[in-house]
Amino acid sequence: MLVRIKSSSYIGITPFLVEVEVDISNGLPVFNIVGLGDTTISESRDRIRSGIKNSGYKFEAKRVIVNLTPANIPKSGSHFDLPIAVGMLLGLRVVEDRFQVIENYIIIGELSLTGEIRGVDGAINAVLLAKEKKIKGVIIPEENYEETRLIEGIEIIGVKNLREVVEFLEEKKVPKLNIKQNKETEKINMIDFSEIQGQSQAKRAMEIVAAGGHNILLVGSPGSGKSMLAKRLATILPPLEENQIIENTKIYSVAGELNRDYPVAKNVPFRAPHHTSTIISIIGGGRRLKPGEITLANNGVLFFDEFTEFKREVIESLREPMEEKKVSITRNIGKVEFPSKFIFVAASNPCQCGHLFERGLCRCSEYDIKRYNKKISGPILERIDIYVEIFRLNEKEILAGGKEESSEEIKKRVIKAREIQRKRLGKGVLNANMRNEEIKKYCVLEKECEKIMEIAIKNLNLSMRSYHKILKVARTIADLDSSENICKNHLLEAIGFRKK
């Protein structure tokens, strides 16, 4: 008897429909799974056999062949356990014939030896696929219910064990969910800009970065506050919109990084990989084509502390993602694209010993300084909009104390500036992402500003990309001032944030 069950898988973060064909016939007892499955899928035979028996159902010795179609695409993961088990129960006629019910649902889930159904990665992908293919609903593990209910217009059946699946198929009995009530909001670290004393220029730069989505490089002595500033950038960014929450939840679900207590990615991402990270962990890829740090930072902040200590190939691999806001990875199964709409923040010391900005303390030669800074190439520097040098506080500034501006106060100005950009450029487009035609239209310079820009291009040896970067930053500064035009002070401040 042949049974077909709908399931799903994904390449990168893009889902595709998988039809699980289960053929049961008389003959020598075998249980084979074909269709380019990995080791996890081939091992599912023992989990399924034990899961069915321990759920109280009879498992007859039959010839069982399972085919996962399309058979030419490699598949991985334990989420095929449940659809295969359901197909076998139907094929063995343990469950009443319910093919009209089963064809309206995508089924995913990992089966334990006891018949319990465990959560899987990428469950939200199955729901999105069902909505795209106009399939009525999905049957998923109860553990994955919270992340998938973000998607409206799809019937989501959360199940705890194999018996609940059978009851739903035979009686249309929807299982009661045991969902905790404290999962609505995730607690975040209580950090704030008010904790940073002084450093007004650096704080101003971070506000501009947040308002326009610009990239920034912080260069300063050890202990000057570079990391503190970077870690607090997320606290002044606007809350994620619904489409961004869905996109990020999808990414984190596929990567297996969703917090089971708070399985919805509502917070602005902040990723700070260590400088020993490999290029695959940063860009993504690997055998299973998982997203890397630049994708996990999507709609948030990617922070490279000790920037010059990262491998050169890792730093250079950021070029396209910073420019295109996506990364393309090509493998023998095809090309996969991951979103990477992040704000890039880098921090480094000015030299090897770190004390170049402190008179009399630096022990580095001029050659050492040049060699140290040579790790950051020109093409990477061109993709960084704002460059800030940060100095340690002196004794008077340290002892001064006083109240500093909070993240909430800065965030209000950032949100106001972003609302201006939304009206001008459309939803989700920031000044940092303006195209050339938009720059020509919205970054018009007056004659006095044109003369200033002409001098800057000559003295700073600016390329066309650098010129556009300055205009974009100046446009953001004008938006923070609620100014329709880019004025002289806006342009001068933007030029001041370029590396000399």
Short mmCIF file of C-alpha atoms in Angstrom, two decimals:
data_model
loop_
_atom_site.label_atom_id
_atom_site.label_comp_id
_atom_site.label_asym_id
_atom_site.label_seq_id
_atom_site.Cartn_x
_atom_site.Cartn_y
_atom_site.Cartn_z
CA MET A 1 0.00 0.00 0.00
CA LEU A 2 1.38 3.42 -0.97
CA VAL A 3 0.82 6.49 1.22
CA ARG A 4 1.90 10.06 0.47
CA ILE A 5 2.50 12.58 3.26
CA LYS A 6 3.41 16.26 2.80
CA SER A 7 6.45 17.51 4.68
CA SER A 8 9.06 20.21 4.13
CA SER A 9 12.75 20.94 4.22
CA TYR A 10 14.90 23.97 3.40
CA ILE A 11 18.05 25.02 1.60
CA GLY A 12 19.64 27.88 3.47
CA ILE A 13 16.51 29.55 4.81
CA THR A 14 14.37 28.88 1.73
CA PRO A 15 11.77 26.11 2.30
CA PHE A 16 10.63 23.58 -0.26
CA LEU A 17 7.94 20.91 -0.26
CA VAL A 18 8.97 17.30 0.33
CA GLU A 19 6.59 14.43 -0.39
CA VAL A 20 7.17 11.44 1.87
CA GLU A 21 6.14 8.30 -0.01
CA VAL A 22 5.70 5.21 2.16
CA ASP A 23 5.21 1.90 0.37
CA ILE A 24 4.35 -1.13 2.53
CA SER A 25 4.06 -4.61 1.04
CA ASN A 26 4.49 -8.27 1.91
CA GLY A 27 7.91 -9.82 1.58
CA LEU A 28 11.18 -10.00 3.45
CA PRO A 29 11.10 -7.51 6.38
CA VAL A 30 13.15 -4.45 5.39
CA PHE A 31 12.97 -0.76 6.20
CA ASN A 32 14.78 1.40 3.66
CA ILE A 33 14.75 5.19 3.26
CA VAL A 34 15.85 6.64 -0.07
CA GLY A 35 15.95 10.17 -1.48
CA LEU A 36 19.39 11.57 -0.56
CA GLY A 37 18.85 11.68 3.20
CA ASP A 38 21.74 12.16 5.62
CA THR A 39 22.73 9.98 8.58
CA THR A 40 20.09 11.55 10.82
CA ILE A 41 17.37 10.49 8.38
CA SER A 42 18.73 6.94 7.94
CA GLU A 43 18.88 6.54 11.74
CA SER A 44 15.20 7.51 11.99
CA ARG A 45 14.25 3.89 11.23
CA ASP A 46 15.05 2.80 14.79
CA ARG A 47 13.38 5.85 16.35
CA ILE A 48 10.21 5.32 14.32
CA ARG A 49 10.00 1.58 14.99
CA SER A 50 10.40 2.05 18.76
CA GLY A 51 8.18 5.14 18.84
CA ILE A 52 5.28 3.29 17.17
CA LYS A 53 5.60 0.24 19.46
CA ASN A 54 5.92 2.30 22.65
CA SER A 55 2.86 4.34 21.67
CA GLY A 56 0.81 1.14 21.86
CA TYR A 57 0.49 0.40 18.14
CA LYS A 58 1.35 -2.89 16.46
CA PHE A 59 4.38 -2.83 14.16
CA GLU A 60 4.11 -5.71 11.68
CA ALA A 61 7.16 -7.13 9.95
CA LYS A 62 6.65 -5.87 6.40
CA ARG A 63 8.68 -4.63 3.47
CA VAL A 64 8.82 -0.84 3.98
CA ILE A 65 10.30 1.55 1.42
CA VAL A 66 10.30 5.30 2.13
CA ASN A 67 11.11 7.79 -0.62
CA LEU A 68 11.70 11.49 0.00
CA THR A 69 10.93 13.46 -3.15
CA PRO A 70 12.35 15.40 -4.91
CA ALA A 71 15.01 12.69 -4.76
CA ASN A 72 17.75 14.80 -6.37
CA ILE A 73 18.01 17.34 -3.51
CA PRO A 74 20.03 16.38 -0.40
CA LYS A 75 17.97 16.42 2.80
CA SER A 76 18.94 16.48 6.45
CA GLY A 77 17.36 16.70 9.87
CA SER A 78 15.21 14.68 12.24
CA HIS A 79 11.95 16.46 11.30
CA PHE A 80 11.03 13.66 8.82
CA ASP A 81 10.49 11.18 11.70
CA LEU A 82 6.86 12.16 12.26
CA PRO A 83 5.65 12.18 8.61
CA ILE A 84 7.31 8.79 8.02
CA ALA A 85 5.71 7.37 11.18
CA VAL A 86 2.26 8.70 10.18
CA GLY A 87 2.70 7.24 6.69
CA MET A 88 3.57 3.83 8.16
CA LEU A 89 0.57 3.87 10.52
CA LEU A 90 -1.71 4.63 7.57
CA GLY A 91 0.02 2.06 5.36
CA LEU A 92 -0.24 -0.66 8.03
CA ARG A 93 -3.91 0.34 8.50
CA VAL A 94 -3.29 0.90 12.19
CA VAL A 95 -4.93 4.29 11.74
CA GLU A 96 -8.31 4.66 10.04
CA ASP A 97 -8.04 5.72 6.41
CA ARG A 98 -7.88 9.53 6.58
CA PHE A 99 -6.22 10.48 3.30
CA GLN A 100 -8.60 13.40 2.73
CA VAL A 101 -7.49 14.88 6.05
CA ILE A 102 -3.79 14.17 5.73
CA GLU A 103 -3.40 15.74 2.28
CA ASN A 104 -4.31 19.15 3.73
CA TYR A 105 -1.42 19.30 6.21
CA ILE A 106 2.36 19.56 6.21
CA ILE A 107 3.80 17.35 8.97
CA ILE A 108 7.18 17.76 10.71
CA GLY A 109 8.58 16.55 14.02
CA GLU A 110 11.25 14.43 15.68
CA LEU A 111 10.11 11.20 17.30
CA SER A 112 11.59 9.87 20.54
CA LEU A 113 11.72 6.16 21.43
CA THR A 114 8.73 6.69 23.74
CA GLY A 115 6.55 8.20 21.02
CA GLU A 116 6.98 11.76 22.32
CA ILE A 117 7.42 14.44 19.66
CA ARG A 118 10.34 16.81 20.09
CA GLY A 119 10.94 20.26 18.65
CA VAL A 120 12.88 20.76 15.41
CA ASP A 121 14.79 23.56 13.72
CA GLY A 122 13.12 25.61 10.99
CA ALA A 123 9.51 24.92 12.00
CA ILE A 124 8.41 28.43 10.99
CA ASN A 125 9.63 27.64 7.47
CA ALA A 126 7.05 24.84 7.18
CA VAL A 127 4.26 27.26 8.13
CA LEU A 128 5.44 29.87 5.61
CA LEU A 129 5.62 27.17 2.94
CA ALA A 130 2.09 25.99 3.74
CA LYS A 131 0.82 29.56 3.38
CA GLU A 132 2.66 30.02 0.09
CA LYS A 133 1.35 26.71 -1.33
CA LYS A 134 -2.19 27.39 0.00
CA ILE A 135 -2.11 24.27 2.17
CA LYS A 136 -4.67 24.31 4.99
CA GLY A 137 -2.32 23.79 7.94
CA VAL A 138 0.68 22.17 9.59
CA ILE A 139 1.14 19.52 12.28
CA ILE A 140 4.19 20.41 14.35
CA PRO A 141 5.74 19.66 17.78
CA GLU A 142 4.16 21.60 20.64
CA GLU A 143 7.63 23.03 21.42
CA ASN A 144 7.58 24.88 18.09
CA TYR A 145 4.07 26.30 18.40
CA GLU A 146 5.05 29.64 19.93
CA GLU A 147 7.43 30.60 17.10
CA THR A 148 5.01 29.51 14.34
CA ARG A 149 1.91 31.33 15.57
CA LEU A 150 3.44 34.56 14.23
CA ILE A 151 2.10 33.49 10.83
CA GLU A 152 -1.60 34.21 10.36
CA GLY A 153 -4.06 32.45 8.08
CA ILE A 154 -2.72 28.91 8.69
CA GLU A 155 -4.13 26.21 10.98
CA ILE A 156 -1.35 25.14 13.33
CA ILE A 157 -1.75 21.84 15.22
CA GLY A 158 0.77 21.44 18.03
CA VAL A 159 1.23 17.85 19.24
CA LYS A 160 3.13 16.29 22.16
CA ASN A 161 3.13 12.64 21.13
CA LEU A 162 2.21 10.20 18.38
CA ARG A 163 -1.14 9.31 19.97
CA GLU A 164 -2.30 12.94 19.71
CA VAL A 165 -1.51 12.90 15.98
CA VAL A 166 -3.57 9.72 15.54
CA GLU A 167 -6.49 11.20 17.52
CA PHE A 168 -6.44 14.31 15.34
CA LEU A 169 -6.45 12.25 12.13
CA GLU A 170 -9.20 9.88 13.26
CA GLU A 171 -11.45 12.20 15.24
CA LYS A 172 -10.28 15.72 14.27
CA LYS A 173 -9.57 16.16 17.97
CA VAL A 174 -7.27 19.18 18.33
CA PRO A 175 -4.81 18.65 21.22
CA LYS A 176 -4.79 21.09 24.12
CA LEU A 177 -1.55 23.04 24.24
CA ASN A 178 0.45 23.56 27.39
CA ILE A 179 1.91 26.97 26.57
CA LYS A 180 3.50 28.99 29.36
CA GLN A 181 2.10 32.46 29.83
CA ASN A 182 5.45 34.17 30.53
CA LYS A 183 6.79 33.94 26.98
CA GLU A 184 5.43 37.21 25.62
CA THR A 185 8.52 39.34 26.15
CA GLU A 186 12.15 38.48 26.56
CA LYS A 187 14.19 40.19 29.21
CA ILE A 188 17.18 42.00 27.80
CA ASN A 189 20.36 43.15 29.46
CA MET A 190 19.76 46.48 31.17
CA ILE A 191 22.52 48.53 29.58
CA ASP A 192 22.16 52.20 28.75
CA PHE A 193 24.06 55.11 27.19
CA SER A 194 23.70 56.99 30.47
CA GLU A 195 26.38 54.67 31.88
CA ILE A 196 28.99 56.12 29.52
CA GLN A 197 30.68 59.20 30.91
CA GLY A 198 31.84 61.87 28.49
CA GLN A 199 32.75 60.85 24.90
CA SER A 200 30.19 63.25 23.43
CA GLN A 201 31.58 63.04 19.88
CA ALA A 202 31.48 59.23 19.89
CA LYS A 203 27.93 59.26 21.26
CA ARG A 204 26.91 61.69 18.55
CA ALA A 205 28.44 59.36 15.95
CA MET A 206 26.49 56.39 17.34
CA GLU A 207 23.26 58.40 17.15
CA ILE A 208 23.92 59.18 13.48
CA VAL A 209 24.73 55.49 12.87
CA ALA A 210 21.44 54.40 14.44
CA ALA A 211 19.40 57.03 12.59
CA GLY A 212 20.75 56.30 9.09
CA GLY A 213 21.92 52.67 9.33
CA HIS A 214 25.55 53.61 8.68
CA ASN A 215 28.70 51.55 9.35
CA ILE A 216 31.24 52.84 11.86
CA LEU A 217 34.85 52.24 12.91
CA LEU A 218 35.87 53.21 16.45
CA VAL A 219 39.60 53.59 16.99
CA GLY A 220 40.93 54.33 20.46
CA SER A 221 43.13 53.39 23.37
CA PRO A 222 42.29 50.41 25.59
CA GLY A 223 39.71 51.47 28.17
CA SER A 224 38.45 54.46 26.22
CA GLY A 225 34.92 53.01 25.93
CA LYS A 226 34.79 51.54 22.40
CA SER A 227 33.11 48.28 23.40
CA MET A 228 30.69 50.04 25.77
CA LEU A 229 29.54 52.30 22.96
CA ALA A 230 29.12 49.42 20.50
CA LYS A 231 27.16 47.23 22.92
CA ARG A 232 24.70 50.06 23.60
CA LEU A 233 23.95 50.80 19.95
CA ALA A 234 21.09 48.26 19.93
CA THR A 235 19.44 50.15 22.83
CA ILE A 236 18.85 53.23 20.64
CA LEU A 237 17.59 51.37 17.56
CA PRO A 238 13.81 51.35 16.94
CA PRO A 239 11.88 48.17 17.83
CA LEU A 240 11.68 45.56 15.07
CA GLU A 241 8.63 45.67 12.82
CA GLU A 242 6.43 42.59 12.38
CA ASN A 243 7.99 41.55 9.05
CA GLN A 244 11.48 41.90 10.58
CA ILE A 245 10.47 39.77 13.59
CA ILE A 246 9.20 37.04 11.25
CA GLU A 247 12.35 37.21 9.11
CA ASN A 248 14.67 37.03 12.13
CA THR A 249 12.66 34.25 13.79
CA LYS A 250 12.95 32.30 10.55
CA ILE A 251 16.73 32.77 10.48
CA TYR A 252 17.25 31.86 14.14
CA SER A 253 14.92 28.86 13.83
CA VAL A 254 16.92 27.43 10.91
CA ALA A 255 20.18 28.10 12.75
CA GLY A 256 18.86 26.34 15.87
CA GLU A 257 19.48 29.45 17.97
CA LEU A 258 15.95 30.25 19.12
CA ASN A 259 15.60 30.55 22.87
CA ARG A 260 13.07 27.86 23.91
CA ASP A 261 11.81 30.12 26.71
CA TYR A 262 11.36 33.07 24.32
CA PRO A 263 11.05 31.46 20.87
CA VAL A 264 10.27 34.67 18.97
CA ALA A 265 13.14 36.91 17.85
CA LYS A 266 11.60 40.21 18.97
CA ASN A 267 14.75 41.96 20.14
CA VAL A 268 17.19 43.86 17.92
CA PRO A 269 20.02 41.37 17.26
CA PHE A 270 23.51 42.13 18.54
CA ARG A 271 26.22 39.72 17.40
CA ALA A 272 29.82 40.01 18.54
CA PRO A 273 31.89 37.09 17.18
CA HIS A 274 35.39 36.48 18.56
CA HIS A 275 38.34 37.49 16.41
CA THR A 276 39.37 33.80 16.00
CA SER A 277 36.10 33.02 14.16
CA THR A 278 36.38 31.21 10.83
CA ILE A 279 35.10 32.61 7.55
CA ILE A 280 32.27 30.01 7.43
CA SER A 281 31.06 30.95 10.91
CA ILE A 282 30.94 34.62 9.83
CA ILE A 283 29.60 34.35 6.27
CA GLY A 284 27.66 31.09 6.58
CA GLY A 285 27.73 27.86 4.63
CA GLY A 286 29.21 24.55 5.70
CA ARG A 287 27.87 21.11 4.92
CA ARG A 288 24.29 22.01 5.89
CA LEU A 289 24.41 25.58 4.52
CA LYS A 290 23.59 27.31 7.80
CA PRO A 291 23.48 31.11 8.22
CA GLY A 292 26.55 32.80 9.66
CA GLU A 293 27.01 35.72 12.03
CA ILE A 294 26.30 38.35 9.37
CA THR A 295 22.86 36.79 8.82
CA LEU A 296 22.18 36.28 12.53
CA ALA A 297 22.83 40.04 12.85
CA ASN A 298 20.13 40.77 10.24
CA ASN A 299 18.08 43.89 11.14
CA GLY A 300 20.52 44.51 13.98
CA VAL A 301 24.18 45.10 14.83
CA LEU A 302 27.30 43.15 13.89
CA PHE A 303 30.21 44.10 16.16
CA PHE A 304 33.84 43.20 15.43
CA ASP A 305 35.90 43.99 18.51
CA GLU A 306 39.68 43.95 18.03
CA PHE A 307 38.98 44.42 14.31
CA THR A 308 42.60 44.19 13.19
CA GLU A 309 43.00 40.82 14.94
CA PHE A 310 40.48 39.12 12.63
CA LYS A 311 41.93 37.09 9.77
CA ARG A 312 42.35 39.15 6.63
CA GLU A 313 40.16 36.78 4.59
CA VAL A 314 37.34 37.20 7.13
CA ILE A 315 37.56 41.00 6.98
CA GLU A 316 37.66 41.03 3.18
CA SER A 317 34.67 38.67 2.97
CA LEU A 318 32.51 41.46 4.43
CA ARG A 319 32.79 43.60 1.28
CA GLU A 320 29.78 42.28 -0.65
CA PRO A 321 27.44 41.78 2.34
CA MET A 322 28.09 45.34 3.55
CA GLU A 323 27.29 46.71 0.10
CA GLU A 324 24.55 44.36 -1.15
CA LYS A 325 22.85 43.60 2.22
CA LYS A 326 22.86 39.91 1.34
CA VAL A 327 25.36 37.10 0.89
CA SER A 328 25.29 34.49 -1.89
CA ILE A 329 26.85 31.07 -1.30
CA THR A 330 27.21 28.66 -4.21
CA ARG A 331 27.47 24.91 -3.68
CA ASN A 332 26.91 21.85 -5.87
CA ILE A 333 23.19 21.89 -4.92
CA GLY A 334 22.84 25.45 -6.21
CA LYS A 335 23.04 29.05 -4.99
CA VAL A 336 21.74 30.09 -1.58
CA GLU A 337 21.12 33.68 -0.51
CA PHE A 338 21.08 34.83 3.11
CA PRO A 339 19.90 38.33 4.14
CA SER A 340 22.51 40.48 5.88
CA LYS A 341 20.93 43.87 6.54
CA PHE A 342 23.12 44.77 9.49
CA ILE A 343 24.79 47.86 10.91
CA PHE A 344 28.52 47.13 11.06
CA VAL A 345 30.47 48.38 14.07
CA ALA A 346 34.22 47.76 14.32
CA ALA A 347 36.56 48.70 17.13
CA SER A 348 40.33 48.59 17.18
CA ASN A 349 43.39 50.01 18.87
CA PRO A 350 45.38 52.65 16.96
CA CYS A 351 48.55 50.55 17.17
CA GLN A 352 49.89 47.26 18.50
CA CYS A 353 50.48 48.52 22.04
CA GLY A 354 47.29 50.58 21.92
CA HIS A 355 48.74 53.82 23.32
CA LEU A 356 49.38 55.83 20.13
CA PHE A 357 46.94 58.56 21.23
CA GLU A 358 48.64 58.93 24.63
CA ARG A 359 51.72 61.07 24.47
CA GLY A 360 54.91 59.33 25.59
CA LEU A 361 53.35 55.91 26.21
CA CYS A 362 53.44 54.37 22.70
CA ARG A 363 56.32 51.94 22.14
CA CYS A 364 55.58 51.24 18.46
CA SER A 365 57.80 52.41 15.61
CA GLU A 366 56.32 54.15 12.58
CA TYR A 367 56.80 50.95 10.61
CA ASP A 368 54.94 48.93 13.27
CA ILE A 369 52.03 51.36 13.21
CA LYS A 370 51.74 51.21 9.41
CA ARG A 371 51.96 47.41 9.40
CA TYR A 372 49.31 47.13 12.13
CA ASN A 373 46.81 49.39 10.35
CA LYS A 374 47.55 47.80 6.98
CA LYS A 375 45.36 44.87 8.03
CA ILE A 376 42.33 47.03 7.21
CA SER A 377 42.33 47.41 3.43
CA GLY A 378 41.23 50.46 1.47
CA PRO A 379 38.11 48.76 0.02
CA ILE A 380 36.90 47.94 3.54
CA LEU A 381 37.58 51.48 4.81
CA GLU A 382 35.59 52.85 1.86
CA ARG A 383 32.58 50.84 2.98
CA ILE A 384 32.71 52.36 6.45
CA ASP A 385 30.71 55.60 6.62
CA ILE A 386 31.94 57.00 9.93
CA TYR A 387 35.42 56.95 11.48
CA VAL A 388 35.84 58.11 15.07
CA GLU A 389 38.97 58.39 17.19
CA ILE A 390 38.29 57.97 20.90
CA PHE A 391 40.60 59.18 23.65
CA ARG A 392 40.69 58.18 27.28
CA LEU A 393 39.06 60.55 29.75
CA ASN A 394 41.42 62.79 31.67
CA GLU A 395 41.41 63.07 35.46
CA LYS A 396 38.94 65.98 35.51
CA GLU A 397 36.49 64.17 33.21
CA ILE A 398 36.73 60.98 35.27
CA LEU A 399 36.00 62.80 38.54
CA ALA A 400 33.37 65.16 37.09
CA GLY A 401 30.46 62.73 37.21
CA GLY A 402 27.14 64.30 36.25
CA LYS A 403 24.05 62.99 34.53
CA GLU A 404 24.42 61.60 31.01
CA GLU A 405 21.73 61.29 28.35
CA SER A 406 19.83 57.99 28.42
CA SER A 407 19.30 55.56 25.56
CA GLU A 408 15.57 56.30 25.61
CA GLU A 409 16.16 60.00 24.97
CA ILE A 410 18.51 59.28 22.07
CA LYS A 411 16.13 56.64 20.65
CA LYS A 412 13.32 59.22 20.37
CA ARG A 413 15.46 61.36 18.06
CA VAL A 414 16.51 58.27 16.07
CA ILE A 415 12.89 57.18 15.55
CA LYS A 416 11.93 60.70 14.47
CA ALA A 417 14.76 60.78 11.91
CA ARG A 418 13.83 57.34 10.61
CA GLU A 419 10.22 58.42 10.17
CA ILE A 420 11.45 61.25 7.92
CA GLN A 421 13.42 58.70 5.87
CA ARG A 422 10.40 56.41 5.63
CA LYS A 423 8.28 59.20 4.15
CA ARG A 424 11.05 60.08 1.72
CA LEU A 425 12.40 56.68 0.66
CA GLY A 426 9.69 54.18 1.59
CA LYS A 427 9.36 51.48 4.23
CA GLY A 428 12.58 49.77 5.33
CA VAL A 429 14.96 52.00 3.32
CA LEU A 430 17.49 54.07 5.26
CA ASN A 431 19.84 56.82 4.11
CA ALA A 432 22.79 54.40 4.14
CA ASN A 433 21.00 52.31 1.48
CA MET A 434 20.11 55.13 -0.93
CA ARG A 435 20.75 54.40 -4.60
CA ASN A 436 22.57 56.85 -6.88
CA GLU A 437 19.36 58.35 -8.29
CA GLU A 438 18.04 58.90 -4.76
CA ILE A 439 21.30 60.56 -3.73
CA LYS A 440 20.99 62.97 -6.67
CA LYS A 441 17.42 63.75 -5.73
CA TYR A 442 17.64 64.08 -1.94
CA CYS A 443 21.26 65.14 -1.33
CA VAL A 444 21.40 68.33 -3.37
CA LEU A 445 24.16 70.69 -2.20
CA GLU A 446 24.02 74.47 -2.23
CA LYS A 447 26.85 76.39 -3.92
CA GLU A 448 28.69 77.02 -0.65
CA CYS A 449 28.48 73.32 0.20
CA GLU A 450 29.67 72.36 -3.27
CA LYS A 451 32.86 74.38 -2.75
CA ILE A 452 33.45 72.70 0.62
CA MET A 453 32.92 69.30 -0.97
CA GLU A 454 35.31 70.12 -3.79
CA ILE A 455 38.07 70.94 -1.29
CA ALA A 456 37.32 67.75 0.69
CA ILE A 457 37.51 65.55 -2.42
CA LYS A 458 40.88 67.02 -3.31
CA ASN A 459 42.44 67.02 0.17
CA LEU A 460 41.09 63.64 1.30
CA ASN A 461 41.52 61.98 -2.12
CA LEU A 462 37.93 60.75 -2.05
CA SER A 463 36.54 58.17 -4.46
CA MET A 464 33.00 58.33 -5.81
CA ARG A 465 31.90 55.81 -3.18
CA SER A 466 33.45 57.89 -0.37
CA TYR A 467 31.82 61.03 -1.78
CA HIS A 468 28.42 59.31 -1.71
CA LYS A 469 29.07 58.07 1.83
CA ILE A 470 29.63 61.65 3.01
CA LEU A 471 26.42 62.82 1.33
CA LYS A 472 24.45 60.00 2.96
CA VAL A 473 25.83 60.81 6.42
CA ALA A 474 25.14 64.53 5.87
CA ARG A 475 21.57 63.66 4.87
CA THR A 476 21.13 61.72 8.14
CA ILE A 477 22.52 64.60 10.19
CA ALA A 478 20.08 66.94 8.45
CA ASP A 479 17.23 64.53 9.25
CA LEU A 480 18.21 64.53 12.92
CA ASP A 481 17.91 68.32 12.77
CA SER A 482 14.58 67.99 10.88
CA SER A 483 16.13 70.03 8.09
CA GLU A 484 14.82 69.68 4.55
CA ASN A 485 18.14 70.70 3.01
CA ILE A 486 21.73 69.69 3.74
CA CYS A 487 23.31 72.77 5.28
CA LYS A 488 26.93 73.75 5.72
CA ASN A 489 27.16 72.50 9.31
CA HIS A 490 25.68 69.12 8.34
CA LEU A 491 28.21 68.63 5.56
CA LEU A 492 31.19 69.75 7.67
CA GLU A 493 30.22 67.33 10.44
CA ALA A 494 29.89 64.47 7.91
CA ILE A 495 33.33 65.27 6.43
CA GLY A 496 34.77 65.33 9.96
CA PHE A 497 33.76 61.68 10.35
CA ARG A 498 35.93 60.51 7.43
CA LYS A 499 39.38 59.02 8.05
CA LYS A 500 42.02 61.64 7.32
#
